[in-house]
């Protein structure tokens, strides 16, 4: 709730009291953060100074670690429960004489026994709540523990005064028998029930880290490293560095992210991508750390290790998302800001009204009503409504191939009505292959391909990879390009073997004074078949063109149909030629196409759609998509694309499968529905609970709510919100 609050150890947020959460992926730095106030971070465990809730560890480990806060609350609960039972028994015996609760002891002895037993429950068992209440006063941030402490303190202090100084109380405080009643049993039972609620809440919140723990458990502890002499050595994962050669045997987990150098196999990637079918892998294919190898054996090159692996990045992003705040939380915060003072005023009003017009003993009835109002109106359910749903929702998404960066993206996904998609690498495979080389007079196919591949060696663009791959298959010798310059969205320029080579779009050639003439007309024929055409100029003159085909992903057809059924408007936005883009869009049933646009123009298109009132999601995978991803309400990146695209996006689709986008929207809808249900439960509970606690039912039914019942109801409201949030984990996507 308060991300600025940071500390190195577990504890509670000093602003709101919620348990601090450990940042994922932070090795060796034990920090604790409040889930309600993410800015509250501490080096030690303890309460949040704002809401009083226990701070939670930021780093989640693969093994479920002991929670010191949970252990402490559990110990206090069982100890207080054992002591509170006889207090409750004695209190009931005093309230109902000649009942089964009656004991062969005097009232005075019973009251002093209750005092002796209740005092450790209030002062030791309730000490964490008293501390958090005091912190809320010091920080001028009243919270649920302020209400609990005031209510319990009023009942305990009143009862203590009643046995020490009974002569000071007027008749309005005395029962028909002339006694001043005591409420030790209420104070003891309230503390015990609040402790029970804390134990159950901490246990439930720990379950929200299951998704992260399951991902962390994917990574093996060791890897089989190959030495230069061909022998293998088993080393710890911390010793693996980029460039190391590793052997992966049948049935083993892939140790780190890398590339297959030799061998072939199938790999089970479902824990990362959500896809159940094994994926075939052979030379040159990428593999992900933590996935499970099938029956084949292969040698791989380590490319990303430690925090740079996909699983580690997923863990970090999921943790950040779980600590982020959804826009709807701002409304809840504004309500909560005035809620606690309003409850305290309501309690005072209840006491005043009862003391003026209530039946005898008026003051006693007023005290019971005021304490019940304070206890039953604790806003813990209201505070948990949004963070619990967000933590469960983002964890659920990570397990199904949808990585959500923050709660705002999770909330906005459900509202998206316009999806803008890039072409290459998003709806297509992103692994184009060369289908034609058309040289002009004076040039040969192999010559042009060698020029294109020599420039392509310097670039990560998918088209460049197609040129390099085709050249190697033909056995061509590539040269080292000098004075290389990449022009984003247009192409590349360099010197190769003493020749000035321009490779890219028509616009790039024209910027260098090259007129393609007939080439441009011939290119249109290939574009109508869905090919991407790249022009090449040599020494200031047109030399030819290369045609590349990029197959449409089979999953894209299903994804587009699913989104159209949800009434989502789909627009293709690409820097590719319009003819090629329209051909691909036609196959997918997309009727709106924006082509031949630069990276800056992509952002402008998003702005134009937003200005028209659309809630826009942008899906892309390349560096040139980053501005548009950042501009969109929700940026959606393919994990198979460039890192900058993932950094600019609010959502990453693992395996680059757009079908996961339909799952992401469904998850967003389920989570937002869950948040609304939680808020409804919290608000309705308080709307009904406060009047009943104040004594609304007394004139009709003669019923005055006991503070003990109010405490049980308050605990039940929090548990209902937690239980409802955890339901998201079981809903199908």
XYZ file of C-alpha atoms in Angstrom:
733
model
C 0.000 0.000 0.000
C 2.955 2.328 0.677
C 5.791 1.363 -1.772
C 8.092 4.040 -0.372
C 8.295 2.243 2.994
C 11.261 -0.135 2.819
C 13.098 -2.125 5.455
C 15.446 -5.102 5.398
C 13.567 -7.424 7.762
C 10.053 -8.778 8.109
C 7.464 -6.775 9.985
C 4.464 -4.539 9.532
C 4.125 -1.385 7.479
C 4.497 1.567 9.894
C 1.774 3.465 8.018
C -1.010 0.915 7.514
C 0.099 -2.047 9.623
C -0.046 -4.654 6.851
C 2.726 -7.245 6.666
C 5.675 -6.167 4.511
C 6.396 -8.422 1.538
C 9.829 -9.626 0.471
C 10.979 -8.377 -2.924
C 11.435 -11.375 -5.262
C 14.852 -11.985 -6.694
C 16.703 -9.974 -4.061
C 19.339 -12.343 -2.787
C 20.936 -11.680 0.546
C 18.925 -8.534 1.250
C 16.148 -9.412 3.672
C 13.586 -6.654 3.265
C 9.951 -6.502 4.314
C 7.144 -4.563 2.727
C 3.523 -3.782 3.490
C 1.148 -5.281 0.867
C -1.390 -2.548 1.593
C 1.189 0.250 1.472
C 4.022 -0.905 -0.871
C 6.022 2.224 -0.114
C 6.492 0.980 3.458
C 9.667 -1.119 3.480
C 11.646 -2.148 6.557
C 14.847 -4.028 7.409
C 13.084 -5.917 10.177
C 9.720 -7.635 10.646
C 7.051 -5.600 12.355
C 3.802 -3.708 11.789
C 3.011 -1.121 9.128
C 2.817 2.292 10.834
C -0.140 3.277 8.681
C -2.465 0.250 8.697
C -0.853 -1.863 11.421
C -0.707 -5.017 9.328
C 2.356 -7.258 9.509
C 5.113 -6.572 6.994
C 5.884 -9.441 4.637
C 9.259 -10.603 3.249
C 10.060 -9.254 -0.208
C 12.106 -12.231 -1.390
C 10.226 -15.454 -2.009
C 12.327 -18.612 -1.922
C 11.604 -21.906 -3.632
C 11.057 -23.503 -0.217
C 8.306 -22.049 1.924
C 10.166 -20.349 4.753
C 8.890 -19.987 8.296
C 7.017 -16.721 8.746
C 8.097 -15.135 12.060
C 4.944 -13.019 12.173
C 2.721 -16.059 11.654
C 4.640 -18.050 14.267
C 4.326 -15.218 16.788
C 0.612 -14.684 16.162
C -0.052 -18.436 16.347
C 1.749 -18.693 19.685
C -0.168 -15.736 21.085
C -3.485 -17.066 19.785
C -3.241 -20.527 21.365
C -1.964 -19.123 24.634
C -4.766 -16.559 24.798
C -7.389 -19.086 23.710
C -6.483 -21.376 26.626
C -6.681 -18.490 29.096
C -9.786 -16.849 27.587
C -11.995 -19.944 27.852
C -12.178 -19.877 31.668
C -12.660 -16.094 31.563
C -15.603 -16.563 29.202
C -16.968 -19.347 31.429
C -16.747 -17.158 34.521
C -18.314 -14.205 32.716
C -21.246 -16.292 31.520
C -21.738 -17.687 35.044
C -21.989 -14.138 36.381
C -24.390 -13.039 33.650
C -26.697 -16.076 34.048
C -27.026 -17.061 37.719
C -28.357 -20.515 38.546
C -27.219 -21.791 35.145
C -24.905 -24.651 34.166
C -22.120 -22.054 34.172
C -22.605 -21.335 37.894
C -19.612 -22.017 40.129
C -19.358 -22.461 43.899
C -17.522 -19.170 44.351
C -18.472 -15.620 45.243
C -18.980 -12.877 42.661
C -15.971 -11.016 44.043
C -13.726 -14.053 43.678
C -15.015 -14.637 40.140
C -14.361 -11.046 39.086
C -10.828 -11.033 40.502
C -10.126 -14.354 38.758
C -11.306 -12.826 35.487
C -9.040 -9.833 36.040
C -5.999 -12.034 36.740
C -6.615 -14.160 33.632
C -7.599 -11.305 31.290
C -4.645 -9.039 32.075
C -1.985 -11.184 30.296
C -4.357 -11.701 27.363
C -4.791 -7.938 26.883
C -1.271 -6.788 27.763
C 0.710 -9.684 26.220
C -1.601 -11.245 23.644
C -2.860 -7.855 22.466
C 0.516 -6.093 22.719
C 1.137 -6.108 18.919
C -2.244 -4.428 18.392
C -1.584 -1.849 21.113
C 1.792 -1.053 19.528
C 0.226 -0.614 16.097
C -2.526 1.559 17.519
C 0.040 3.820 19.183
C 2.007 4.026 15.916
C -1.185 5.039 14.124
C -1.682 7.876 16.624
C 1.931 9.042 16.307
C 1.708 8.912 12.492
C -1.790 10.450 12.489
C -3.019 7.517 10.438
C -5.882 5.818 12.340
C -6.517 2.256 11.221
C -8.206 -1.005 12.176
C -5.923 -1.492 15.150
C -6.819 1.948 16.463
C -10.440 0.850 16.676
C -9.590 -2.553 18.186
C -7.328 -1.052 20.837
C -9.758 1.694 21.792
C -12.591 -0.830 22.065
C -10.635 -3.410 24.058
C -8.999 -0.711 26.172
C -12.362 0.812 27.032
C -13.789 -2.560 28.114
C -10.689 -3.492 30.139
C -10.129 -0.108 31.826
C -13.839 0.224 32.652
C -13.847 -3.257 34.223
C -10.652 -2.569 36.157
C -12.098 0.677 37.529
C -15.286 -1.171 38.434
C -13.463 -3.581 40.750
C -11.012 -1.049 42.186
C -13.264 1.983 42.625
C -16.899 0.814 42.461
C -17.993 3.649 44.750
C -17.149 6.242 42.086
C -19.785 4.987 39.629
C -23.256 6.608 39.654
C -26.500 4.633 39.570
C -26.683 4.869 35.763
C -23.711 2.469 35.623
C -25.171 -0.094 38.046
C -27.356 -3.121 37.440
C -30.600 -3.864 39.273
C -28.547 -5.652 41.943
C -26.444 -2.542 42.557
C -23.311 -3.958 40.946
C -21.118 -2.235 38.387
C -20.782 -4.848 35.565
C -17.381 -5.903 34.244
C -16.422 -6.898 30.693
C -13.177 -8.783 31.135
C -14.554 -11.674 29.083
C -15.295 -9.296 26.193
C -11.764 -7.866 26.251
C -10.181 -11.342 26.393
C -12.375 -12.900 23.702
C -11.993 -9.919 21.354
C -8.184 -10.143 21.549
C -8.326 -13.909 20.985
C -10.636 -13.604 17.961
C -8.526 -10.838 16.427
C -5.443 -13.034 16.898
C -7.306 -15.883 15.181
C -8.159 -13.576 12.295
C -4.506 -12.532 11.991
C -3.342 -16.162 11.939
C -5.833 -17.165 9.253
C -5.094 -14.025 7.212
C -1.318 -14.530 7.337
C -1.728 -18.153 6.278
C -3.975 -17.179 3.383
C -1.676 -14.369 2.234
C 1.252 -16.806 2.256
C -0.613 -18.855 -0.347
C -0.442 -15.935 -2.791
C 3.301 -16.644 -3.124
C 2.649 -20.179 -4.372
C 2.893 -19.076 -8.013
C 6.318 -17.524 -7.437
C 7.511 -20.523 -5.431
C 6.429 -22.906 -8.180
C 8.481 -20.906 -10.694
C 11.519 -20.733 -8.444
C 11.313 -24.478 -7.908
C 11.738 -24.993 -11.662
C 15.427 -24.123 -11.702
C 17.781 -27.031 -10.931
C 20.547 -26.604 -8.376
C 23.371 -27.772 -10.649
C 24.391 -27.959 -14.317
C 26.637 -30.325 -16.292
C 29.395 -28.092 -17.676
C 31.567 -29.264 -20.595
C 35.296 -28.562 -20.418
C 37.463 -27.838 -23.449
C 38.805 -31.411 -23.379
C 35.269 -32.795 -23.726
C 34.885 -33.983 -20.136
C 31.880 -32.922 -18.074
C 31.778 -31.501 -14.562
C 28.724 -30.973 -12.384
C 28.808 -27.406 -11.076
C 26.435 -25.283 -9.010
C 24.193 -22.992 -10.996
C 25.932 -19.927 -9.522
C 29.155 -20.930 -11.327
C 27.564 -20.998 -14.803
C 28.475 -17.970 -16.923
C 27.261 -16.817 -20.355
C 29.035 -18.722 -23.120
C 29.512 -21.927 -21.109
C 28.669 -25.184 -22.878
C 26.292 -27.384 -20.918
C 25.028 -30.907 -21.467
C 21.360 -31.640 -20.731
C 20.517 -35.325 -20.331
C 17.105 -36.966 -20.837
C 14.606 -36.086 -18.133
C 16.725 -33.290 -16.667
C 15.721 -29.664 -16.281
C 17.336 -27.090 -18.545
C 19.639 -25.177 -16.157
C 19.634 -21.678 -17.741
C 18.382 -19.836 -20.815
C 20.429 -20.636 -23.882
C 20.701 -22.034 -27.400
C 20.932 -25.641 -28.593
C 24.352 -26.247 -30.176
C 23.925 -29.917 -31.072
C 21.362 -32.630 -30.575
C 17.595 -32.715 -30.767
C 14.848 -33.346 -28.234
C 11.416 -32.234 -27.086
C 11.027 -29.971 -24.061
C 8.059 -29.597 -21.709
C 7.513 -25.829 -21.314
C 4.055 -25.830 -19.719
C 5.180 -24.394 -16.368
C 6.463 -21.285 -18.123
C 4.136 -20.902 -21.113
C 0.994 -22.714 -20.001
C 1.095 -24.896 -23.119
C 0.804 -28.626 -22.329
C 2.393 -30.083 -25.492
C 6.191 -30.636 -25.601
C 8.082 -28.458 -28.086
C 10.644 -29.915 -30.503
C 14.136 -28.405 -30.214
C 17.142 -28.766 -32.486
C 20.315 -26.881 -33.447
C 19.911 -23.127 -33.100
C 16.665 -23.247 -31.105
C 16.325 -21.324 -27.858
C 15.673 -23.159 -24.588
C 14.459 -21.771 -21.287
C 15.907 -22.521 -17.871
C 13.646 -24.599 -15.662
C 11.827 -26.383 -18.482
C 12.001 -30.183 -18.557
C 13.941 -32.072 -21.226
C 12.334 -35.099 -22.854
C 14.043 -38.249 -24.043
C 16.771 -36.602 -26.130
C 20.194 -35.367 -25.086
C 21.698 -32.097 -26.294
C 24.483 -29.613 -25.763
C 23.550 -25.985 -25.224
C 25.269 -22.640 -24.870
C 24.378 -20.621 -21.772
C 23.118 -17.209 -22.877
C 21.396 -15.815 -19.785
C 22.134 -16.783 -16.202
C 21.118 -15.698 -12.713
C 18.747 -12.756 -12.623
C 18.785 -12.476 -16.421
C 16.988 -15.790 -17.020
C 13.358 -15.731 -18.061
C 12.192 -17.443 -14.868
C 14.083 -14.943 -12.684
C 12.608 -12.023 -14.614
C 9.140 -13.524 -14.313
C 9.582 -13.864 -10.556
C 10.702 -10.243 -10.292
C 7.847 -8.914 -12.413
C 5.203 -10.974 -10.607
C 6.476 -9.716 -7.270
C 6.386 -6.112 -8.476
C 2.881 -6.594 -9.836
C 1.631 -8.062 -6.564
C 2.917 -5.008 -4.698
C 1.518 -2.493 -7.168
C -1.754 -0.628 -6.677
C -4.727 -0.822 -8.993
C -6.417 2.499 -9.881
C -9.535 1.335 -8.044
C -7.451 1.247 -4.859
C -7.219 5.044 -4.917
C -10.972 5.258 -4.401
C -10.769 2.747 -1.557
C -7.937 4.765 0.022
C -9.991 7.949 -0.066
C -12.900 6.161 1.609
C -10.648 4.553 4.234
C -9.067 7.922 5.023
C -12.363 9.171 6.430
C -13.763 5.824 7.547
C -11.929 5.335 10.860
C -12.638 8.876 12.171
C -16.270 8.443 11.125
C -16.491 5.149 13.046
C -15.048 6.747 16.169
C -17.617 9.528 15.913
C -20.347 6.906 15.461
C -19.151 5.130 18.607
C -19.227 8.377 20.576
C -22.687 9.162 19.209
C -23.937 5.697 20.210
C -22.634 6.188 23.750
C -24.194 9.641 24.060
C -27.605 8.547 22.743
C -27.745 5.497 25.008
C -26.622 7.494 28.049
C -29.378 10.059 27.432
C -32.403 8.036 26.336
C -31.504 4.371 26.897
C -32.948 2.100 29.584
C -31.101 1.524 32.825
C -28.244 1.006 33.258
C -27.918 3.619 30.505
C -24.174 4.183 30.773
C -23.441 0.464 30.636
C -25.578 0.018 27.531
C -23.861 3.029 25.988
C -20.432 1.559 26.698
C -21.389 -1.815 25.198
C -22.737 -0.123 22.063
C -19.674 2.106 21.629
C -17.237 -0.806 22.019
C -19.280 -2.971 19.626
C -19.304 -0.210 17.002
C -15.532 0.224 17.263
C -14.874 -3.508 16.946
C -17.364 -4.441 14.233
C -16.391 -1.511 11.982
C -12.668 -2.341 11.770
C -11.809 -1.709 8.065
C -9.536 -4.745 7.659
C -11.878 -6.318 5.078
C -11.943 -3.051 3.131
C -8.147 -2.856 3.165
C -7.722 -6.447 1.981
C -10.331 -6.279 -0.801
C -8.058 -5.030 -3.598
C -4.506 -6.182 -2.673
C -5.553 -9.792 -2.052
C -7.323 -10.055 -5.423
C -4.375 -8.444 -7.252
C -1.836 -10.780 -5.613
C -3.868 -13.856 -6.488
C -4.664 -12.648 -10.033
C -1.091 -11.816 -11.021
C 0.146 -15.113 -9.592
C -2.535 -16.971 -11.524
C -1.516 -15.208 -14.738
C 2.149 -16.146 -14.327
C 1.171 -19.794 -14.195
C -0.757 -19.600 -17.481
C 1.743 -17.787 -19.687
C 0.564 -14.226 -18.929
C 3.095 -12.044 -17.118
C 1.442 -8.891 -15.749
C 3.805 -6.109 -14.711
C 1.465 -4.051 -12.527
C -2.048 -3.899 -11.107
C -3.023 -1.015 -13.386
C -2.473 -3.174 -16.469
C -4.482 -5.959 -14.846
C -7.385 -3.590 -14.255
C -7.286 -1.909 -17.671
C -7.133 -5.155 -19.673
C -10.784 -5.794 -18.910
C -11.691 -2.374 -20.354
C -9.698 -2.669 -23.599
C -11.926 -2.238 -26.654
C -9.218 -1.721 -29.298
C -6.240 -3.978 -29.953
C -3.399 -2.741 -32.158
C -1.058 -5.509 -33.333
C 2.316 -5.397 -34.982
C 2.862 -7.835 -37.846
C 6.351 -9.325 -37.783
C 6.945 -11.494 -34.718
C 3.523 -10.757 -33.275
C 0.950 -12.280 -35.611
C 3.665 -13.937 -37.706
C 6.332 -16.379 -36.567
C 9.041 -13.745 -36.553
C 11.335 -16.281 -38.231
C 11.154 -15.222 -41.873
C 12.932 -17.189 -44.600
C 14.269 -16.018 -47.927
C 12.041 -16.942 -50.867
C 13.554 -14.898 -53.717
C 16.523 -12.795 -54.805
C 15.895 -10.581 -57.831
C 19.115 -8.989 -59.172
C 19.218 -6.210 -61.739
C 21.551 -6.341 -64.706
C 25.185 -6.407 -63.676
C 24.592 -8.242 -60.412
C 24.252 -11.878 -59.356
C 21.928 -13.484 -56.787
C 24.768 -14.738 -54.594
C 26.487 -11.357 -54.731
C 23.402 -9.509 -53.472
C 22.680 -12.140 -50.822
C 26.277 -11.941 -49.578
C 26.004 -8.153 -49.313
C 22.674 -8.415 -47.437
C 23.958 -11.130 -45.082
C 27.165 -9.203 -44.359
C 25.057 -6.269 -43.156
C 22.610 -8.640 -41.461
C 25.355 -10.015 -39.217
C 25.364 -6.671 -37.425
C 21.618 -6.608 -36.750
C 19.130 -8.557 -34.595
C 16.205 -7.890 -36.945
C 14.350 -11.068 -38.040
C 14.844 -10.170 -41.722
C 18.588 -9.966 -41.152
C 18.539 -13.435 -39.620
C 16.782 -14.719 -42.759
C 19.511 -13.257 -45.009
C 22.329 -14.707 -42.888
C 20.679 -18.126 -42.685
C 20.108 -18.283 -46.450
C 23.688 -17.207 -47.195
C 25.135 -19.890 -44.930
C 22.951 -22.553 -46.523
C 24.389 -21.549 -49.901
C 27.931 -21.653 -48.497
C 28.619 -17.995 -49.222
C 31.541 -16.193 -47.616
C 30.458 -13.157 -45.624
C 32.555 -10.042 -45.249
C 32.970 -7.714 -42.300
C 30.847 -4.581 -42.720
C 32.424 -1.265 -41.789
C 30.851 2.108 -41.029
C 27.696 0.173 -40.205
C 24.624 2.256 -39.392
C 21.140 1.010 -38.558
C 18.214 3.303 -39.374
C 15.293 2.247 -37.169
C 12.256 1.267 -39.218
C 14.056 1.774 -42.533
C 17.094 -0.498 -42.890
C 20.906 -0.525 -42.787
C 23.821 1.207 -44.461
C 27.496 0.035 -44.505
C 30.697 -0.431 -46.507
C 31.298 -4.039 -47.665
C 34.432 -4.995 -49.621
C 34.883 -1.416 -50.804
C 31.274 -1.040 -51.894
C 28.690 1.285 -50.359
C 25.624 -0.854 -49.610
C 22.137 0.402 -48.723
C 19.709 -2.315 -47.593
C 16.133 -1.581 -46.597
C 12.943 0.180 -47.621
C 12.188 2.327 -50.632
C 12.319 5.376 -48.378
C 15.870 4.568 -47.294
C 17.031 4.143 -50.900
C 15.456 7.446 -51.888
C 17.128 9.185 -48.937
C 20.432 8.055 -50.481
C 19.444 9.278 -53.933
C 18.728 5.828 -55.369
C 15.736 5.406 -57.688
C 14.563 1.788 -57.826
C 12.319 2.394 -60.848
C 11.168 -0.993 -62.171
C 12.101 -2.701 -58.894
C 9.254 -0.969 -57.067
C 6.659 -2.210 -59.570
C 8.004 -5.792 -59.463
C 7.988 -5.706 -55.658
C 4.208 -5.191 -55.586
C 3.684 -8.604 -57.187
C 5.532 -10.364 -54.366
C 3.842 -8.271 -51.702
C 0.406 -9.402 -52.842
C 1.501 -12.895 -51.823
C 2.365 -11.666 -48.344
C 6.115 -11.362 -48.865
C 8.204 -8.617 -47.326
C 10.495 -7.040 -49.912
C 13.845 -5.466 -49.036
C 15.644 -3.341 -51.614
C 19.392 -3.210 -52.019
C 21.469 -0.473 -53.576
C 25.177 -0.710 -54.307
C 27.454 2.278 -54.904
C 24.536 4.685 -55.292
C 22.603 2.591 -57.834
C 19.744 0.076 -57.497
C 21.031 -3.507 -57.464
C 17.980 -5.688 -56.772
C 15.593 -6.869 -54.114
C 15.156 -9.775 -51.719
C 11.781 -11.339 -50.912
C 11.195 -12.815 -47.457
C 8.154 -14.758 -46.268
C 7.173 -14.837 -42.612
C 4.500 -17.494 -41.927
C 1.496 -16.483 -39.869
C 1.393 -18.181 -36.473
C -1.323 -20.818 -36.358
C -2.306 -19.475 -32.947
C -2.944 -16.016 -34.440
C -6.020 -17.218 -36.339
C -7.608 -18.568 -33.169
C -6.603 -15.498 -31.160
C -8.093 -13.029 -33.647
C -11.371 -14.957 -33.785
C -11.589 -15.116 -29.990
C -10.987 -11.366 -29.637
C -13.531 -10.507 -32.321
C -16.118 -12.559 -30.420
C -15.397 -10.294 -27.459
C -16.219 -7.259 -29.652
C -12.602 -6.054 -29.653
C -11.657 -3.816 -32.564
C -8.405 -5.065 -34.150
C -5.982 -2.887 -36.120
C -2.707 -3.995 -37.713
C 0.057 -1.414 -37.272
C 3.334 -2.133 -39.055
C 6.340 -0.509 -40.600
C 6.116 -3.010 -43.463
C 4.773 -2.165 -46.894
C 1.014 -1.734 -47.108
C 0.515 -4.355 -49.782
C 2.279 -7.011 -47.677
C 0.466 -5.936 -44.517
C -2.948 -6.038 -46.199
C -2.223 -9.541 -47.538
C -1.376 -10.842 -44.052
C -4.304 -8.973 -42.483
C -6.688 -10.457 -45.026
C -5.723 -13.985 -43.987
C -6.466 -13.104 -40.342
C -9.726 -11.287 -41.040
C -8.299 -7.912 -39.981
C -9.918 -5.084 -41.940
C -8.040 -2.059 -40.560
C -4.370 -1.689 -41.480
C -1.867 1.115 -40.797
C 1.320 0.385 -42.773
C 4.571 2.092 -43.754
C 4.738 3.794 -40.338
C 7.864 4.727 -38.400
C 8.270 3.981 -34.665
C 7.316 7.588 -33.866
C 4.272 7.350 -36.115
C 3.175 4.182 -34.317
C 2.991 6.159 -31.086
C 1.023 8.890 -32.872
C -1.502 6.332 -34.144
C -2.041 5.113 -30.574
C -2.510 8.706 -29.406
C -5.076 9.320 -32.150
C -7.089 6.284 -31.105
C -6.924 7.316 -27.456
C -8.067 10.827 -28.321
C -11.125 9.269 -29.971
C -12.025 7.627 -26.659
C -10.700 4.113 -27.282
C -9.060 2.052 -24.534
C -6.072 0.770 -26.492
C -3.864 -2.272 -26.055
C -0.786 -2.526 -28.282
C 0.883 -5.879 -28.981
C 4.409 -5.910 -30.401
C 7.818 -7.490 -30.048
C 10.486 -5.245 -31.524
C 12.549 -2.208 -30.597
C 10.492 -0.161 -33.047
C 7.333 -1.090 -31.096
C 8.603 0.257 -27.759
C 7.218 3.830 -28.131
C 3.755 2.521 -29.043
C 3.813 -0.053 -26.223
C 4.628 2.681 -23.735
C 1.948 5.007 -25.144
C -0.901 2.470 -25.123
C -3.153 2.036 -22.109
C -1.844 -1.533 -21.961
C 1.358 -2.535 -23.750
C 1.587 -6.244 -24.603
C 4.991 -7.656 -25.472
C 6.019 -11.037 -26.832
C 8.641 -12.747 -24.650
C 10.218 -13.933 -27.908
C 10.960 -10.338 -28.895
C 13.360 -7.601 -27.854
C 14.058 -6.856 -24.180
C 13.137 -3.191 -24.600
C 9.682 -4.229 -25.771
C 9.179 -6.261 -22.594
C 10.404 -3.352 -20.475
C 7.977 -0.956 -22.178
C 4.947 -3.231 -21.814
C 2.538 -3.826 -18.949
C 1.868 -7.404 -20.045
C 4.228 -9.997 -21.513
C 2.910 -13.073 -23.310
C 5.265 -15.958 -22.710
C 6.009 -17.923 -25.879
C 4.643 -14.960 -27.887
C 1.220 -16.607 -28.282
C -1.612 -14.128 -28.834
C -4.118 -16.674 -27.569
C -2.737 -15.851 -24.136
C -4.102 -12.332 -24.656
C -7.641 -13.710 -24.590
C -6.737 -15.484 -21.346
C -5.268 -12.245 -19.987
C -8.514 -10.341 -20.661
C -10.503 -13.119 -19.020
C -8.182 -13.071 -16.000
C -8.562 -9.284 -15.798
C -12.337 -9.616 -15.847
C -12.282 -12.311 -13.165
C -9.946 -10.288 -10.941
C -11.900 -7.036 -11.268
C -15.137 -8.898 -10.618
C -13.509 -10.397 -7.545
C -12.400 -6.959 -6.332
C -15.915 -5.586 -6.761
C -17.316 -8.559 -4.849
C -14.780 -7.985 -2.072
C -15.615 -4.290 -1.823
C -19.329 -5.103 -1.804
C -18.792 -7.601 1.024
C -16.745 -5.066 3.007
C -19.093 -2.115 2.509
C -22.336 -4.031 3.043
C -20.899 -5.646 6.138
C -20.077 -2.250 7.655
C -23.313 -0.603 6.495
C -25.312 -3.332 8.258
C -22.939 -3.989 11.138
C -22.511 -0.471 12.525
C -26.256 0.268 13.065
C -26.783 -3.168 14.641
C -23.785 -2.671 16.924
C -25.098 0.767 17.879
C -28.327 -0.831 19.124
C -30.761 -0.418 16.233
C -32.394 -3.782 17.021
C -32.858 -3.076 20.733
C -36.169 -1.166 20.536
C -37.769 -3.968 18.483
C -36.141 -7.170 19.718
C -34.484 -6.074 22.951
C -31.181 -7.226 21.405
C -27.916 -5.422 22.103
C -24.907 -6.797 20.242
C -22.124 -8.087 22.495
C -18.595 -6.824 21.737
C -17.538 -10.490 21.550
C -20.057 -11.145 18.760
C -18.898 -7.957 17.034
C -15.303 -9.212 17.162
C -16.300 -12.552 15.653
C -18.233 -10.807 12.892
C -15.258 -8.534 12.134
C -12.952 -11.553 11.824
C -15.484 -13.329 9.610
C -15.667 -10.344 7.234
C -11.906 -10.408 6.655
C -11.896 -14.150 6.096
C -14.769 -13.872 3.609
C -12.738 -11.372 1.543
C -9.630 -13.579 1.677
C -11.575 -16.706 0.752
C -13.312 -14.940 -2.116
C -9.961 -13.686 -3.470
C -8.438 -17.162 -3.417
C -11.268 -18.413 -5.645
C -9.562 -16.731 -8.623
C -6.834 -19.408 -8.439
C -9.350 -22.112 -9.276
C -11.250 -20.418 -12.092
C -10.546 -21.747 -15.604
C -8.934 -19.482 -18.216
